[in-house]
Coordinates of C-alpha atoms in Angstrom, one line a residue:
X159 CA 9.6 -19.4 4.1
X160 CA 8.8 -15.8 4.8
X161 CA 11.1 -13.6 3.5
X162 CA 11.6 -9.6 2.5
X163 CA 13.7 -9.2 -1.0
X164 CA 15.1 -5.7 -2.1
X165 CA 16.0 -5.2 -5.5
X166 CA 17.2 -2.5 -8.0
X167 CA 20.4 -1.3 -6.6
X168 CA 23.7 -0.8 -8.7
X169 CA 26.3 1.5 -9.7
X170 CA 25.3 5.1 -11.0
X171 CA 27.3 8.4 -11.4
X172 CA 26.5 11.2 -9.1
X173 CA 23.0 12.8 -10.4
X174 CA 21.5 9.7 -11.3
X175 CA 18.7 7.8 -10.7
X176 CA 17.8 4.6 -9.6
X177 CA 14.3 2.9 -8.4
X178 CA 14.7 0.2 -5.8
X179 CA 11.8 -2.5 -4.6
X180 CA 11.0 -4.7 -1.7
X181 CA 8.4 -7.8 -2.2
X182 CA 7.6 -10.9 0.6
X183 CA 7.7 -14.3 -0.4
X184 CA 5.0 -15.9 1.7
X185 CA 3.0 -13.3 3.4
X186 CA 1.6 -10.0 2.6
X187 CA 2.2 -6.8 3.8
X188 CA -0.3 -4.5 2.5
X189 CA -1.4 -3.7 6.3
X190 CA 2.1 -2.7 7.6
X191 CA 3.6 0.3 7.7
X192 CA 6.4 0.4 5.8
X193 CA 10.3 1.9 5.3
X194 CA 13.3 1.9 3.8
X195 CA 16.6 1.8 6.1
X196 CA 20.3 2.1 4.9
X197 CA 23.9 1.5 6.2
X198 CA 26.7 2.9 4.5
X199 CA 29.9 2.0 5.0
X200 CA 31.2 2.3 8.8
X201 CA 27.8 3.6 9.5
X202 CA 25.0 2.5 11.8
X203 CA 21.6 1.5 10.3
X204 CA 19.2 5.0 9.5
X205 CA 15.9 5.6 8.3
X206 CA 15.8 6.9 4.9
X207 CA 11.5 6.9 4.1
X208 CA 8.5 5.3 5.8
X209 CA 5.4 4.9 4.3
X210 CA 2.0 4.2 6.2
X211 CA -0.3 1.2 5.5
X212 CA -2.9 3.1 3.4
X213 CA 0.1 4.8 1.6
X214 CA -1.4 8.3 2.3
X215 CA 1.2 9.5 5.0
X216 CA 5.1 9.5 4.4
X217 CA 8.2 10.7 6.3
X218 CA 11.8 11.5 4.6
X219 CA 14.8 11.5 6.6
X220 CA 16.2 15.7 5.8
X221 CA 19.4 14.6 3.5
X222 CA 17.0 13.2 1.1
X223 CA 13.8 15.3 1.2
X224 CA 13.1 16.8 -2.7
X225 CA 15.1 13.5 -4.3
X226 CA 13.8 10.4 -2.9
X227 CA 10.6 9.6 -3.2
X228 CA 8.6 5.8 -1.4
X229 CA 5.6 4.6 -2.8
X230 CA 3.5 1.6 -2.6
X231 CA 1.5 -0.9 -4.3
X232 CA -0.5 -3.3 -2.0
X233 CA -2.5 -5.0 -5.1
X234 CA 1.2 -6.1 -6.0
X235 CA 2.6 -6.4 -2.4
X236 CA 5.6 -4.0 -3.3
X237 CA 7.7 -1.4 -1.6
X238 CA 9.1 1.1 -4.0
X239 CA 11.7 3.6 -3.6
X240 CA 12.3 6.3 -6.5
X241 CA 15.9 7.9 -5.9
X242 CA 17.0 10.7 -7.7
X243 CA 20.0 13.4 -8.0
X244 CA 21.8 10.6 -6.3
X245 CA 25.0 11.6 -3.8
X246 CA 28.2 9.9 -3.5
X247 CA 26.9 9.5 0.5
X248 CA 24.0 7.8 -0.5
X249 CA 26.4 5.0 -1.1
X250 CA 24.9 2.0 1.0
X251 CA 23.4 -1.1 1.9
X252 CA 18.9 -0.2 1.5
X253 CA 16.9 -2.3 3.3
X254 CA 12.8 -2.8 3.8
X255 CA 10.9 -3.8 7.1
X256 CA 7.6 -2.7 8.7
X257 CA 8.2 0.4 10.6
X258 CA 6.3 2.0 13.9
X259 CA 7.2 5.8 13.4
X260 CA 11.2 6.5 12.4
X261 CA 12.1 2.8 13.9
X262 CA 12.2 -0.6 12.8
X263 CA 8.6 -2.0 14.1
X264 CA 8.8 -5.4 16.2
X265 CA 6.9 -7.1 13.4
X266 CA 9.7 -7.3 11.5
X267 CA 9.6 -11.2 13.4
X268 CA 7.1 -11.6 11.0
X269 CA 9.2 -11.6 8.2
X270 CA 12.0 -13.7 10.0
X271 CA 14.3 -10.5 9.9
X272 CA 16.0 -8.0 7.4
X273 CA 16.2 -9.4 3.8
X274 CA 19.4 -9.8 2.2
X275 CA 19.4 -5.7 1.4
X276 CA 20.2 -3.7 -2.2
X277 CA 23.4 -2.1 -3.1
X278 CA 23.7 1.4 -4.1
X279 CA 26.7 2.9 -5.0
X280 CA 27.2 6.1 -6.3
X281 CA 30.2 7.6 -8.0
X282 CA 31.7 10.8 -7.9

C-alpha cells in the first residue's frame, strides 16, 4: 500500500529546534515536487515550504522565511524539513504531498492521500 509518513515532531520550548521527515512506502517520489503543509489548531491547511524535483528551486511561506529550511534526498526518497527559532504559532499538524506551485498537486492520488501528519508543539 502506498503511503506518505511524517516523522520528527514533538514538544520543544520557544527557540528550539526540530527536523521533521516525510518517506513513501511503495513508490518513489524523487520526480515530484514536493512541500510541506500545516494546520494548527482552528486553522485551515497552509503551505509552509515546497521544494522542486531536482531540489534546486524552493519557496517559504513569509512567517517562516530565515528559520525553516526544506531539503531533499532522492537517493533516500526523503522529504526533510529543518525548523529553527521555533514559535509558539508554529504549533501544528505538518504534513508532506507533491505540490504544483503554493498548492497541493493532484498527484497526491498517487500516494492515496495525506499521511497521517507530525505534531509540533511549541511552548511559550
Amino acid at each position: 500500500q502506498v503511503q506518505l509518513v511524517e516523522s520528527g515532531g514533538g514538544l520543544v520550548h520557544a527557540g528550539g529546534s526540530l527536523t521533521l521527515s516525510c518517506t513513501a512506502s511503495g513508490r518513489t517520489f524523487s520526480s515530484y515536487a514536493m512541500g510541506w503543509f500545516r494546520q494548527g489548531p482552528g486553522k485551515e491547511r497552509e503551505v509552509v515550504a515546497t521544494i522542486s524535483w531536482y531540489g534546486d528551486i524552493t519557496y517559504y511561506t513569509d512567517s517562516v522565511k530565515g528559520r525553516f529550511t526544506i531539503s531533499r534526498d532522492n537517493a533516500k526518497n526523503m522529504l526533510y524539513l529543518q525548523m529553527n527559532s521555533l514559535k509558539p504559532e508554529d504549533t501544528a499538524t505538518y504534513y508532506c504531498t507533491p505540490t504544483y506551485g503554493d498548492q497541493p498537486s493532484p498527484l497526491l492520488a498517487d500516494f492515496g492521500s495525506w499521511g497521517q501528519g507530525t505534531q509540533v508543539t511549541v511552548s511559550s
